[in-house]
Amino acid sequence: MKVNVAYMAKARKVVGIANEIIELEDSCLAKDFIVNNICQRHKELADYLLDGESSIRDVFAIFVDDKKLEPNSTMSLEDDSEITIISPITGG
Amino acid sequence: MIFDNKTIREIQFPKEQLNNVISHCLRKLNGRYLVGEAKEQQAYGLIGGKLHEGILSIGKITPLNKNARQDTGVSEHMDVAVATHAIPGGMPVCHRGWIADSEETMCAVKKFQKNSMEMIGTYHMHCTSSWHGDEARDEPTKLDAVLGRDTGLIMFIVGVIDQNRPIIRAFYEGILDREIPIVEI
């Protein structure tokens, strides 16, 4: 199955690409995919995205299709799921 | 699309969209709030556009209603940034600045994508009451540069001292010497 990942704002700049398609053999939990796949591919993003216990920091917003991924979510990925990772957007 | 100020020669901003940005800022400045909108003299929005051969064309602007300043994990970081870098003003630290609500942001991003655009930047207003002091209202502050750092986004500053002559300028990542010229079309 294929998952489309889009990076926004600082997440995009850190990773250096706007989006990518990642192939998976099986479905998995979205939060596990972020920690075990995305953060392994992009170590520099992991520094921002994960805390010391490898949990996703709540400063980032992650959406699976149009649904926000909450900290204790059990949302699973499906073929053609779209993940959007948005770093904080702020102004003074 | 990944870009910086060297990739872009100019920003083409349609008059209609420019007017939408300015009227949003003036409406908030004058306390004419919409139902469900943050009732504060701060205006913040997202900007969608397309880049082609060095010309960034603005296609759509989305004023944001909700300031997530108090209710996200970013708040504490924002408090520190404001306390450390903001020019002193009348508003308490915990209320200064804007954090885009993630759901509103996602909604705007989807609309941009539906129209073959991408989120290329943000805009916000600087007015006389934004802080105490004579610093220019049409330029990014030190706080803006801190908040814009490494976002890869263009920060549009709407300076409103004279309501009849608002000024809008664009700075890559809120950095003063990385200004990109705006051409009204």
Short mmCIF file of C-alpha atoms in Angstrom, two decimals:
data_model
loop_
_atom_site.label_atom_id
_atom_site.label_comp_id
_atom_site.label_asym_id
_atom_site.label_seq_id
_atom_site.Cartn_x
_atom_site.Cartn_y
_atom_site.Cartn_z
CA MET A 1 0.00 0.00 0.00
CA LYS A 2 1.05 3.60 -0.60
CA VAL A 3 0.94 6.54 1.76
CA ASN A 4 1.37 10.14 0.63
CA VAL A 5 3.15 12.39 3.12
CA ALA A 6 3.12 16.18 2.81
CA TYR A 7 5.34 18.48 4.84
CA MET A 8 4.39 22.08 5.64
CA ALA A 9 6.34 25.10 6.86
CA LYS A 10 9.38 24.22 8.99
CA ALA A 11 8.74 20.50 8.57
CA ARG A 12 9.16 21.02 4.81
CA LYS A 13 12.31 23.05 5.14
CA VAL A 14 13.90 20.57 7.54
CA VAL A 15 13.09 17.56 5.38
CA GLY A 16 13.92 19.38 2.15
CA ILE A 17 10.98 18.05 0.16
CA ALA A 18 7.34 19.07 -0.10
CA ASN A 19 5.94 15.55 -0.21
CA GLU A 20 6.76 11.94 -0.85
CA ILE A 21 5.05 8.63 -1.44
CA ILE A 22 6.04 5.81 0.89
CA GLU A 23 5.30 2.16 0.22
CA LEU A 24 4.18 -0.02 3.11
CA GLU A 25 3.72 -3.77 3.16
CA ASP A 26 0.91 -3.67 5.68
CA SER A 27 -1.37 -1.23 7.37
CA CYS A 28 -0.22 0.16 10.70
CA LEU A 29 -1.17 2.77 13.24
CA ALA A 30 -0.60 6.28 11.95
CA LYS A 31 1.36 7.33 15.02
CA ASP A 32 3.63 4.28 14.71
CA PHE A 33 4.24 5.14 11.07
CA ILE A 34 5.31 8.66 12.05
CA VAL A 35 7.67 7.46 14.77
CA ASN A 36 9.09 4.34 13.12
CA ASN A 37 9.11 5.31 9.46
CA ILE A 38 9.04 9.07 8.90
CA CYS A 39 11.34 9.85 11.81
CA GLN A 40 13.75 7.11 10.77
CA ARG A 41 13.89 8.46 7.22
CA HIS A 42 14.29 12.04 8.35
CA LYS A 43 16.37 12.10 11.52
CA GLU A 44 16.56 15.89 11.41
CA LEU A 45 12.76 16.06 11.54
CA ALA A 46 12.71 13.58 14.45
CA ASP A 47 14.68 16.09 16.53
CA TYR A 48 11.74 18.50 16.26
CA LEU A 49 8.89 16.03 16.09
CA LEU A 50 9.66 13.65 18.95
CA ASP A 51 10.26 14.20 22.62
CA GLY A 52 12.82 12.29 24.71
CA GLU A 53 10.45 9.34 25.02
CA SER A 54 9.87 9.09 21.27
CA SER A 55 6.36 10.47 21.55
CA ILE A 56 5.10 13.04 19.08
CA ARG A 57 5.32 16.54 20.53
CA ASP A 58 2.01 18.36 20.69
CA VAL A 59 3.49 21.44 19.02
CA PHE A 60 3.18 19.73 15.64
CA ALA A 61 -0.18 19.10 13.99
CA ILE A 62 -0.50 15.87 12.03
CA PHE A 63 -3.49 15.06 9.89
CA VAL A 64 -4.44 11.75 8.34
CA ASP A 65 -6.61 12.70 5.41
CA ASP A 66 -8.73 15.42 7.05
CA LYS A 67 -8.64 14.07 10.60
CA LYS A 68 -6.25 15.40 13.20
CA LEU A 69 -4.07 12.77 14.80
CA GLU A 70 -4.59 13.03 18.55
CA PRO A 71 -1.90 11.81 21.01
CA ASN A 72 -3.66 8.56 21.91
CA SER A 73 -5.12 7.94 18.49
CA THR A 74 -5.55 4.38 17.25
CA MET A 75 -6.13 5.59 13.69
CA SER A 76 -4.77 3.16 11.10
CA LEU A 77 -3.40 3.96 7.68
CA GLU A 78 -5.07 2.70 4.55
CA ASP A 79 -3.93 2.54 0.95
CA ASP A 80 -3.65 6.09 -0.41
CA SER A 81 -3.89 7.70 3.04
CA GLU A 82 -2.60 11.26 3.01
CA ILE A 83 -0.57 12.44 5.95
CA THR A 84 0.11 16.14 6.44
CA ILE A 85 2.68 17.29 8.97
CA ILE A 86 2.40 20.96 9.92
CA SER A 87 4.90 22.68 12.16
CA PRO A 88 3.68 25.67 14.21
CA ILE A 89 2.67 28.74 12.19
CA THR A 90 2.97 31.86 14.29
CA GLY A 91 3.36 35.60 14.05
CA GLY A 92 4.23 38.48 16.32
CA MET B 1 7.43 23.74 -3.90
CA ILE B 2 10.45 24.89 -1.93
CA PHE B 3 11.68 28.44 -2.42
CA ASP B 4 13.54 31.31 -0.87
CA ASN B 5 13.86 35.01 -1.58
CA LYS B 6 16.53 34.31 -4.25
CA THR B 7 14.12 32.06 -6.16
CA ILE B 8 11.51 34.80 -6.39
CA ARG B 9 12.02 38.01 -8.37
CA GLU B 10 8.68 39.52 -7.48
CA ILE B 11 5.33 38.79 -5.94
CA GLN B 12 2.30 39.57 -8.06
CA PHE B 13 -0.58 40.42 -5.76
CA PRO B 14 -4.03 40.91 -7.36
CA LYS B 15 -5.70 44.12 -6.20
CA GLU B 16 -8.79 42.22 -5.04
CA GLN B 17 -6.78 39.90 -2.77
CA LEU B 18 -4.72 42.82 -1.50
CA ASN B 19 -7.93 44.63 -0.61
CA ASN B 20 -9.15 41.53 1.22
CA VAL B 21 -6.00 41.52 3.37
CA ILE B 22 -6.28 45.23 4.12
CA SER B 23 -9.98 45.17 4.90
CA HIS B 24 -9.44 42.22 7.28
CA CYS B 25 -6.74 44.22 9.11
CA LEU B 26 -8.76 47.44 9.27
CA ARG B 27 -11.87 45.61 10.42
CA LYS B 28 -9.99 43.99 13.33
CA LEU B 29 -8.19 47.25 14.11
CA ASN B 30 -11.52 49.03 14.44
CA GLY B 31 -13.09 46.31 16.59
CA ARG B 32 -15.63 45.10 14.05
CA TYR B 33 -15.46 41.39 14.83
CA LEU B 34 -17.25 38.54 13.13
CA VAL B 35 -19.17 35.91 15.07
CA GLY B 36 -16.71 33.27 16.27
CA GLU B 37 -13.68 35.40 15.53
CA ALA B 38 -10.92 36.22 18.04
CA LYS B 39 -11.92 39.59 19.51
CA GLU B 40 -8.54 41.26 19.56
CA GLN B 41 -6.72 43.94 17.61
CA GLN B 42 -4.64 41.35 15.79
CA ALA B 43 -5.21 40.18 12.23
CA TYR B 44 -3.56 37.04 10.92
CA GLY B 45 -4.06 35.04 7.75
CA LEU B 46 -2.61 32.53 5.33
CA ILE B 47 -1.69 33.16 1.72
CA GLY B 48 -1.82 30.72 -1.19
CA GLY B 49 -0.04 31.09 -4.48
CA LYS B 50 1.94 29.61 -7.35
CA LEU B 51 5.56 30.08 -8.35
CA HIS B 52 6.46 30.17 -12.03
CA GLU B 53 9.76 31.34 -13.48
CA GLY B 54 10.60 33.58 -10.56
CA ILE B 55 7.16 35.16 -10.31
CA LEU B 56 5.09 34.26 -7.27
CA SER B 57 1.43 34.82 -8.07
CA ILE B 58 -0.89 35.24 -5.14
CA GLY B 59 -4.17 33.43 -5.74
CA LYS B 60 -6.04 33.34 -2.48
CA ILE B 61 -5.87 34.73 1.01
CA THR B 62 -7.52 33.16 4.04
CA PRO B 63 -8.12 35.30 7.13
CA LEU B 64 -7.94 33.15 10.26
CA ASN B 65 -10.64 33.42 12.91
CA LYS B 66 -9.14 31.49 15.78
CA ASN B 67 -6.00 32.45 17.64
CA ALA B 68 -4.72 29.25 19.29
CA ARG B 69 -2.48 31.37 21.48
CA GLN B 70 -3.80 29.87 24.73
CA ASP B 71 -4.61 26.30 23.89
CA THR B 72 -1.78 24.48 22.17
CA GLY B 73 1.56 23.09 23.19
CA VAL B 74 3.13 26.01 21.34
CA SER B 75 1.84 28.55 23.87
CA GLU B 76 4.72 28.16 26.30
CA HIS B 77 7.30 28.57 23.53
CA MET B 78 5.42 31.64 22.36
CA ASP B 79 5.38 33.14 25.86
CA VAL B 80 9.16 32.79 26.03
CA ALA B 81 9.65 34.22 22.53
CA VAL B 82 7.40 37.19 23.28
CA ALA B 83 8.97 37.86 26.68
CA THR B 84 12.47 37.66 25.20
CA HIS B 85 12.12 39.38 21.85
CA ALA B 86 8.96 41.49 21.65
CA ILE B 87 9.08 45.25 21.83
CA PRO B 88 7.25 46.13 25.06
CA GLY B 89 3.60 46.98 24.58
CA GLY B 90 0.37 47.36 26.49
CA MET B 91 -0.90 43.83 25.93
CA PRO B 92 0.11 41.08 28.41
CA VAL B 93 2.72 38.61 27.16
CA CYS B 94 0.25 35.71 27.24
CA HIS B 95 -2.02 37.48 24.73
CA ARG B 96 0.56 38.81 22.31
CA GLY B 97 1.19 37.04 19.03
CA TRP B 98 -0.82 34.61 16.98
CA ILE B 99 -0.69 30.84 16.72
CA ALA B 100 -2.57 29.55 13.72
CA ASP B 101 -5.17 26.98 14.68
CA SER B 102 -4.19 23.67 13.11
CA GLU B 103 -7.69 22.77 11.91
CA GLU B 104 -8.15 26.17 10.29
CA THR B 105 -4.71 25.88 8.74
CA MET B 106 -5.44 22.43 7.34
CA CYS B 107 -8.74 23.67 5.92
CA ALA B 108 -6.95 26.56 4.18
CA VAL B 109 -4.22 24.27 2.85
CA LYS B 110 -6.83 21.97 1.32
CA LYS B 111 -8.54 24.93 -0.36
CA PHE B 112 -5.24 26.14 -1.76
CA GLN B 113 -4.45 22.67 -3.10
CA LYS B 114 -7.88 22.35 -4.66
CA ASN B 115 -7.01 25.44 -6.69
CA SER B 116 -3.52 24.13 -7.60
CA MET B 117 -1.87 26.48 -5.13
CA GLU B 118 0.29 26.05 -2.09
CA MET B 119 0.51 27.89 1.19
CA ILE B 120 3.36 30.30 0.49
CA GLY B 121 3.10 32.64 3.43
CA THR B 122 1.26 34.39 6.21
CA TYR B 123 0.22 37.95 6.88
CA HIS B 124 -0.30 39.94 10.03
CA MET B 125 -0.88 43.51 11.05
CA HIS B 126 1.32 45.96 12.89
CA CYS B 127 -0.56 48.99 14.15
CA THR B 128 0.20 51.90 16.46
CA SER B 129 -0.97 49.98 19.52
CA SER B 130 1.00 46.81 18.68
CA TRP B 131 3.84 48.06 20.88
CA HIS B 132 5.19 51.21 22.51
CA GLY B 133 7.92 52.89 20.49
CA ASP B 134 8.79 54.35 17.12
CA GLU B 135 9.91 51.17 15.34
CA ALA B 136 8.57 50.97 11.78
CA ARG B 137 5.19 49.25 11.53
CA ASP B 138 5.78 48.03 7.99
CA GLU B 139 8.84 45.93 8.81
CA PRO B 140 9.27 42.65 10.68
CA THR B 141 10.31 42.96 14.32
CA LYS B 142 12.93 40.86 16.03
CA LEU B 143 10.09 38.68 17.33
CA ASP B 144 8.81 38.21 13.77
CA ALA B 145 12.25 37.07 12.64
CA VAL B 146 12.41 34.57 15.51
CA LEU B 147 8.95 33.19 14.78
CA GLY B 148 9.53 33.07 11.02
CA ARG B 149 12.92 31.36 11.24
CA ASP B 150 13.24 28.25 9.05
CA THR B 151 9.55 28.19 8.19
CA GLY B 152 10.26 28.54 4.48
CA LEU B 153 7.32 30.94 4.33
CA ILE B 154 7.01 34.56 3.29
CA MET B 155 5.85 36.88 6.06
CA PHE B 156 3.68 39.70 4.77
CA ILE B 157 3.56 42.65 7.15
CA VAL B 158 0.63 45.03 6.94
CA GLY B 159 1.69 48.30 8.53
CA VAL B 160 -1.22 50.47 9.59
CA ILE B 161 -0.42 53.85 11.05
CA ASP B 162 -2.61 55.87 8.70
CA GLN B 163 -5.74 53.82 7.98
CA ASN B 164 -6.04 55.51 4.61
CA ARG B 165 -2.56 54.42 3.60
CA PRO B 166 -1.79 50.91 4.86
CA ILE B 167 1.50 49.49 3.63
CA ILE B 168 2.11 45.83 2.83
CA ARG B 169 5.60 44.40 2.45
CA ALA B 170 6.91 40.84 2.09
CA PHE B 171 9.92 39.32 3.85
CA TYR B 172 11.17 35.77 3.43
CA GLU B 173 10.96 34.12 6.87
CA GLY B 174 10.42 37.54 8.45
CA ILE B 175 14.01 38.61 7.82
CA LEU B 176 14.39 42.34 7.21
CA ASP B 177 17.11 42.10 4.56
CA ARG B 178 15.30 39.35 2.62
CA GLU B 179 12.48 41.52 1.33
CA ILE B 180 10.73 40.50 -1.88
CA PRO B 181 9.13 43.25 -4.00
CA ILE B 182 5.35 43.20 -4.33
CA VAL B 183 3.71 44.29 -7.57
CA GLU B 184 -0.01 45.03 -7.43
CA ILE B 185 -1.80 43.68 -10.49
#
